[in-house]
CSV table of C-alpha atoms in Angstrom, one decimal:
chain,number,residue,atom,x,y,z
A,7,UNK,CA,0.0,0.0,0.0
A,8,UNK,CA,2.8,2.6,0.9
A,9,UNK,CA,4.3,1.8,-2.2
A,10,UNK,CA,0.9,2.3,-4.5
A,11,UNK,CA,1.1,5.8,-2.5
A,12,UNK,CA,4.7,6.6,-3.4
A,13,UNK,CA,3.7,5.2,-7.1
A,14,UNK,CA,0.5,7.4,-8.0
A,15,UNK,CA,1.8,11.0,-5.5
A,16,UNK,CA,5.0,11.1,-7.9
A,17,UNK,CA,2.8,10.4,-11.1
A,18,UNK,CA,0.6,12.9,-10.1
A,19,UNK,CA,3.0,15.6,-9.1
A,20,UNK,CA,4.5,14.9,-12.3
A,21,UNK,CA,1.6,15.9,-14.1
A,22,UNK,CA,0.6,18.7,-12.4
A,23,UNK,CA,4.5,20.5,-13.1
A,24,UNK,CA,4.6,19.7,-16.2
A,25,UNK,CA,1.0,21.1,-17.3
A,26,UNK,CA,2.1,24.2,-15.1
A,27,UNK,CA,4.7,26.4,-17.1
A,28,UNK,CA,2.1,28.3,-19.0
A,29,UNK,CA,0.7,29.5,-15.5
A,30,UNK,CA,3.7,30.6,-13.9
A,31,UNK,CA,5.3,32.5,-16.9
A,32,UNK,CA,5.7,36.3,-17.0
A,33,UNK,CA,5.0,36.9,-13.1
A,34,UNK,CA,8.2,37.5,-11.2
A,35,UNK,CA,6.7,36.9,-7.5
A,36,UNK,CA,6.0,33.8,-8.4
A,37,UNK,CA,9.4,33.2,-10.6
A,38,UNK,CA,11.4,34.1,-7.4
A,39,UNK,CA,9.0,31.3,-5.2
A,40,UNK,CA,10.1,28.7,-8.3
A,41,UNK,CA,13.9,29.5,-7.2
A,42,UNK,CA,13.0,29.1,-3.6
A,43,UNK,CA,11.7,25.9,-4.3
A,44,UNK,CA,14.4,24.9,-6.3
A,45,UNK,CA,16.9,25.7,-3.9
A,46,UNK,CA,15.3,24.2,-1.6
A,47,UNK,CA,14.8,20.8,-3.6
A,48,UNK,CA,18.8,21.0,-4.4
A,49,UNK,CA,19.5,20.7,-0.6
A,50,UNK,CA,17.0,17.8,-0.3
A,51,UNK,CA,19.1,16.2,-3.1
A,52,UNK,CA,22.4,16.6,-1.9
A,53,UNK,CA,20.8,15.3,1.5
A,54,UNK,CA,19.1,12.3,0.1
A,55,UNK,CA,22.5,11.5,-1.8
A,56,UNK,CA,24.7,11.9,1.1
A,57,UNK,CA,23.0,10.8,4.1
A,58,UNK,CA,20.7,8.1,3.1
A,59,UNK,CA,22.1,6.6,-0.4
A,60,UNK,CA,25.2,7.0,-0.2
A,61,UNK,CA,25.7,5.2,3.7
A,62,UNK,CA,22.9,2.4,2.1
A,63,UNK,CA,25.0,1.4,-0.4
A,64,UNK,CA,27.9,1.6,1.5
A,65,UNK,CA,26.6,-0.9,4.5
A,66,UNK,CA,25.2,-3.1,1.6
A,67,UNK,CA,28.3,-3.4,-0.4
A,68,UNK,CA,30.7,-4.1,2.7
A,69,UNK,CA,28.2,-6.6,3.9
A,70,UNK,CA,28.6,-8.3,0.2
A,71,UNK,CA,32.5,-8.1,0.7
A,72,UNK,CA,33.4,-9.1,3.6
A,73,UNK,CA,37.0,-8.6,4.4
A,74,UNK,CA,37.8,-6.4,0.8
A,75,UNK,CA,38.4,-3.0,1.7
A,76,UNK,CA,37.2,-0.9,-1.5
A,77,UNK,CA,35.0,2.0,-1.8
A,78,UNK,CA,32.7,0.3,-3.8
A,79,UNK,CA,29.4,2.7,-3.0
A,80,UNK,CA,32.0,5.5,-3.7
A,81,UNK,CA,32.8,4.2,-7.2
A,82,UNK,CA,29.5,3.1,-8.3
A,83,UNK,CA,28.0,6.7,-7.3
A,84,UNK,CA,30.6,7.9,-9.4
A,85,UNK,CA,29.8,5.8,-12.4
A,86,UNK,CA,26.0,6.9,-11.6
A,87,UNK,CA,27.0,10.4,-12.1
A,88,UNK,CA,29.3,10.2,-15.3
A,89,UNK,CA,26.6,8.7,-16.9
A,90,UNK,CA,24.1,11.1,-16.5
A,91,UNK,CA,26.6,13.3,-17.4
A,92,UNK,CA,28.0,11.8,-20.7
A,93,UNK,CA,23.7,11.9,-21.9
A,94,UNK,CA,23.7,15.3,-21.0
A,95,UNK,CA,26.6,15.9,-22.9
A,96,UNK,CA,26.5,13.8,-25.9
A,97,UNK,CA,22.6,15.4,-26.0
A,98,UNK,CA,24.1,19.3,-26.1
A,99,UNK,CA,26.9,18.5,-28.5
A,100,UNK,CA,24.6,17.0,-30.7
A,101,UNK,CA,21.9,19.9,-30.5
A,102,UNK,CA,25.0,22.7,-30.8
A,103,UNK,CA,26.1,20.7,-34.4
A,104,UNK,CA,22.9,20.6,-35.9
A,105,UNK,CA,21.8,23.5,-34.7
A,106,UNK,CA,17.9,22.6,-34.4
A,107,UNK,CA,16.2,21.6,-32.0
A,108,UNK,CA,16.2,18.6,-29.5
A,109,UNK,CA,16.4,20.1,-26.6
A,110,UNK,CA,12.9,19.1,-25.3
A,111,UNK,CA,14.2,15.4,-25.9
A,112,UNK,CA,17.6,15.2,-24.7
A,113,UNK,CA,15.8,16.8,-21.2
A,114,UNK,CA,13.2,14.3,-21.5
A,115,UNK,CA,16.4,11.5,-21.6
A,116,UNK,CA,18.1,12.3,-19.1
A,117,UNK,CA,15.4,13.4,-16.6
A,118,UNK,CA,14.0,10.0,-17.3
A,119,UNK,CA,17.3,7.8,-16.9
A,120,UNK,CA,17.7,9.4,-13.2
A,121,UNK,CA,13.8,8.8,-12.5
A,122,UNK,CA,14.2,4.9,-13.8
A,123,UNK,CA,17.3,4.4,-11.6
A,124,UNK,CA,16.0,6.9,-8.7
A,125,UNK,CA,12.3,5.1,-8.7
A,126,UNK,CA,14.4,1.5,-8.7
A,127,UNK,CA,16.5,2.5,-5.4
A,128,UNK,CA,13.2,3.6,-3.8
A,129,UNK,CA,11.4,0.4,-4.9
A,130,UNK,CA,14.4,-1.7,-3.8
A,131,UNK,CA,14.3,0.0,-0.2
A,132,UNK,CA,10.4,-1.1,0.5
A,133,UNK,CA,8.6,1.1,3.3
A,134,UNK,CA,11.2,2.1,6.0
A,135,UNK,CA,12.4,5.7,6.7
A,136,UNK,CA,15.0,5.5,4.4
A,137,UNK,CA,12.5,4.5,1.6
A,138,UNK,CA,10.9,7.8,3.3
A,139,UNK,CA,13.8,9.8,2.6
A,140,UNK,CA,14.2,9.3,-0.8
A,141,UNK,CA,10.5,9.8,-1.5
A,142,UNK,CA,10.7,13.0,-0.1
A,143,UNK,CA,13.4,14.0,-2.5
A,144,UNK,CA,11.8,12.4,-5.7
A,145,UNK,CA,8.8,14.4,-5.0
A,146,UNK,CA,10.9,18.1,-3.8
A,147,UNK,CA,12.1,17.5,-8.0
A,148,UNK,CA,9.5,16.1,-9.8
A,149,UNK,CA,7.6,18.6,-10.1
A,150,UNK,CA,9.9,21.2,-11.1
A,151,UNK,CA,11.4,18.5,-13.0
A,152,UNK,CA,8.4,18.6,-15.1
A,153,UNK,CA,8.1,22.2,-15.1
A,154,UNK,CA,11.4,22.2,-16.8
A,155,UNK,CA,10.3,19.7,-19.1
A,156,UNK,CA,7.0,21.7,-20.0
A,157,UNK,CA,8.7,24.9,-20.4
A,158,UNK,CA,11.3,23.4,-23.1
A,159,UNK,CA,8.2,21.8,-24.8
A,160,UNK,CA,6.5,25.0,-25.1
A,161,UNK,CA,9.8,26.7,-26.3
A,162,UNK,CA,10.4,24.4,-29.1
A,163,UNK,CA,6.4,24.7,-30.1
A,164,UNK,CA,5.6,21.4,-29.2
A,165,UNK,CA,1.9,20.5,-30.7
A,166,UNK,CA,-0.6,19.9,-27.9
A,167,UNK,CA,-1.0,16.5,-28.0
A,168,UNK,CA,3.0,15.4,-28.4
A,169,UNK,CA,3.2,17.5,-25.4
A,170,UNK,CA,0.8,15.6,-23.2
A,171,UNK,CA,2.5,12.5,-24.3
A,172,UNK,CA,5.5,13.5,-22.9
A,173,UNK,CA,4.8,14.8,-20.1
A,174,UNK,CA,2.5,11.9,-19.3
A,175,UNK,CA,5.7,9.4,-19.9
A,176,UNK,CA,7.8,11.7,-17.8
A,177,UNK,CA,5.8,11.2,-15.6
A,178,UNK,CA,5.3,7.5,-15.7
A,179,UNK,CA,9.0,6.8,-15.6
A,180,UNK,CA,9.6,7.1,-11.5
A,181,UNK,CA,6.7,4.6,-11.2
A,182,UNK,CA,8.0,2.3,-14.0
A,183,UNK,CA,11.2,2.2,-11.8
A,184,UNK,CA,9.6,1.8,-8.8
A,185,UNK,CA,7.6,-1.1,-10.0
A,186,UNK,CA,11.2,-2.3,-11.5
A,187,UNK,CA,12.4,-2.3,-8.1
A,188,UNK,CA,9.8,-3.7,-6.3
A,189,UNK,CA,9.7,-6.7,-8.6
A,190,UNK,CA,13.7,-7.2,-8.4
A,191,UNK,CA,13.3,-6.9,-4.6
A,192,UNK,CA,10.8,-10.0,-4.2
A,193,UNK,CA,12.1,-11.9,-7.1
A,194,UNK,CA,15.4,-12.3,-5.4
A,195,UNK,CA,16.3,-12.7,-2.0
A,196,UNK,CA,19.7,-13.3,-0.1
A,197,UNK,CA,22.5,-12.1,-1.7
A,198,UNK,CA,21.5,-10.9,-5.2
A,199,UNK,CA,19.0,-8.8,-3.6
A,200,UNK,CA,21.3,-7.3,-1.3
A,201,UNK,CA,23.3,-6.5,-4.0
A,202,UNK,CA,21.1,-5.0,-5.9
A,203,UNK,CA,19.9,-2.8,-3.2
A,204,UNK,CA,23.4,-1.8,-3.1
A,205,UNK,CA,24.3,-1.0,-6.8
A,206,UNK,CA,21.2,0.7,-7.5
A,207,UNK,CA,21.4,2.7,-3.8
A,208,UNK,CA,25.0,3.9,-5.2
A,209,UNK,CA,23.4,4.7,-9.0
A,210,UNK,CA,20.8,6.8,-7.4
A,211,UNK,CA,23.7,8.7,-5.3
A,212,UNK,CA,25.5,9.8,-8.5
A,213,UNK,CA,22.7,10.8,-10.5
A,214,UNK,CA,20.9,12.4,-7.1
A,215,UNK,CA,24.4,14.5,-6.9
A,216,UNK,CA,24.5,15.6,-10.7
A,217,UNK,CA,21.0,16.6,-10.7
A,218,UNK,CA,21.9,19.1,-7.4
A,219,UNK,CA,25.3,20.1,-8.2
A,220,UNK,CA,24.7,20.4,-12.3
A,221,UNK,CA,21.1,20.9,-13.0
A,222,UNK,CA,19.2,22.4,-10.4
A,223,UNK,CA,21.6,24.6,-7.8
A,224,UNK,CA,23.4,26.3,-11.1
A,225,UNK,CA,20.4,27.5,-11.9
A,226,UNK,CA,18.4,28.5,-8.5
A,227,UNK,CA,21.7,30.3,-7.3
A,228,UNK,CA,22.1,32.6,-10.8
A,229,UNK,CA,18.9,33.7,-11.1
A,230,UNK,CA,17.3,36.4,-9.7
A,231,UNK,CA,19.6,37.4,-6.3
A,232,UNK,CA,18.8,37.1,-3.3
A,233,UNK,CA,21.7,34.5,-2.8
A,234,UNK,CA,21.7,34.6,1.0
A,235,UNK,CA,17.8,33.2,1.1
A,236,UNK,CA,18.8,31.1,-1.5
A,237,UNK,CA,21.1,29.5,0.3
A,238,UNK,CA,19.2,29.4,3.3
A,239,UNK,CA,16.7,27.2,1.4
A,240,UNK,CA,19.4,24.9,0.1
A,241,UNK,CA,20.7,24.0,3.9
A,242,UNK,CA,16.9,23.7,5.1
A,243,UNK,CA,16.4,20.8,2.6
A,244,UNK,CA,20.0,19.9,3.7
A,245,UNK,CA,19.1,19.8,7.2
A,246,UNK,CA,15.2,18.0,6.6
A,247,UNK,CA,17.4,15.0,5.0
A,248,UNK,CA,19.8,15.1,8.1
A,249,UNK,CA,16.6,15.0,10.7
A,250,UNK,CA,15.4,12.3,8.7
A,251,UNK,CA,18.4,10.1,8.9
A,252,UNK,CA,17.9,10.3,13.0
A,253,UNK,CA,15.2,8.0,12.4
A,254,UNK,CA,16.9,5.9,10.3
């Protein structure tokens, strides 16, 4: 049942952002509460990443290797990160050589690799607090993720209806990986699930980090001043993630 709820909140919040740019353009007040909130979200994702996922995977993978002393949650966040990264790039590089557009679908690529792998670490984890954790970052970003999403639709002069489309898979990817997850998590016990809590815990780190660090703090932080609340909105979400982990 919690996991249905996770499932149809994120699919719904996806919706809803992604319907929204047309709303929110041209009024400034509410441009300078969409930094807020994106601040905000950016500290819930570097919290997510470092406090929950991050430890996860760690604990996971040295259970898995016994008396090896490697940082494997270290190098597979890594490796979760480059690859998000080399999309993003390879997308851009592409887009800047054929100067047309693309934009709208290299977005829609990306976003939706780190919601596949993102939703699969949250199915994975089942219904504790750190399932809780990382549900509470997946929905600070989805919507805004899907605001993004709309907004580069609408800017390329996406027709109506390819526009729904996309924003209706966008928003049926977290779920998708969620079910993923939840399916790998009672099709295999013992080890192999262990493991794969622990591979997909460090994949979600590394894309959790480049979304914060590359996509959405950049952004928040440039636009519109007011650094200093900015900031302040990046180390609440920081600190919600901390609180949470007392639980944990």
């Amino acid at each position: 049942m919690v996991t249905l709820f996770y499932m149809v909140s994120i699919f719904i919040i996806g919706l809803i952002g992604g319907r929204a740019p047309a709303k929110a353009k041209g009024h400034a007040h509410r441009s300078n509460l969409i930094d807020l909130g994106e601040a905000f979200s950016g500290g819930i994702f570097l919290g997510a990443g470092l406090i929950h996922l991050l430890p996860d995977s760690a604990d996971k993978f040295s259970q898995l290797a016994g008396d090896i002393d490697f940082p494997f949650a270290s190098v597979v966040a890594g490796l979760g990160l480059l690859l998000i990264l080399l999309f993003d790039q390879l997308g851009k590089s592409r887009i800047q050589t054929n100067k047309e557009g693309g934009h709208p679908t290299l977005l829609f690529l990306v976003l939706s690799i780190h919601s596949i792998i993102a939703g699969a670490a949250l199915g994975l984890e089942g219904a504790g607090v750190a399932s809780a954790a990382i549900f509470v970052a997946i929905m600070a970003h989805k919507g805004s993720a899907g605001f993004a999403l709309g907004i580069a639709l609408a800017k390329d002069d996406a027709e109506p209806a390819h526009h729904n489309r996309t924003i209706l898979m966008f928003a049926a990817m977290t779920p998708l990986g969620i079910a993923l997850g939840t399916y790998l998590s009672s099709a295999f016990t013992g080890t192999t699930d262990l493991a794969l809590e622990a591979v997909f815990d460090g994949l979600a780190t590394g894309t959790f980090l480049y979304v914060a660090c590359f996509d959405i703090l950049p952004g928040a932080m440039r636009s519109g001043g007011r650094t200093a609340l900015k900031w302040g909105a990046v180390v609440a979400g920081f600190t919600l993630m901390a609180l949470i982990a007392i639980w944990a």
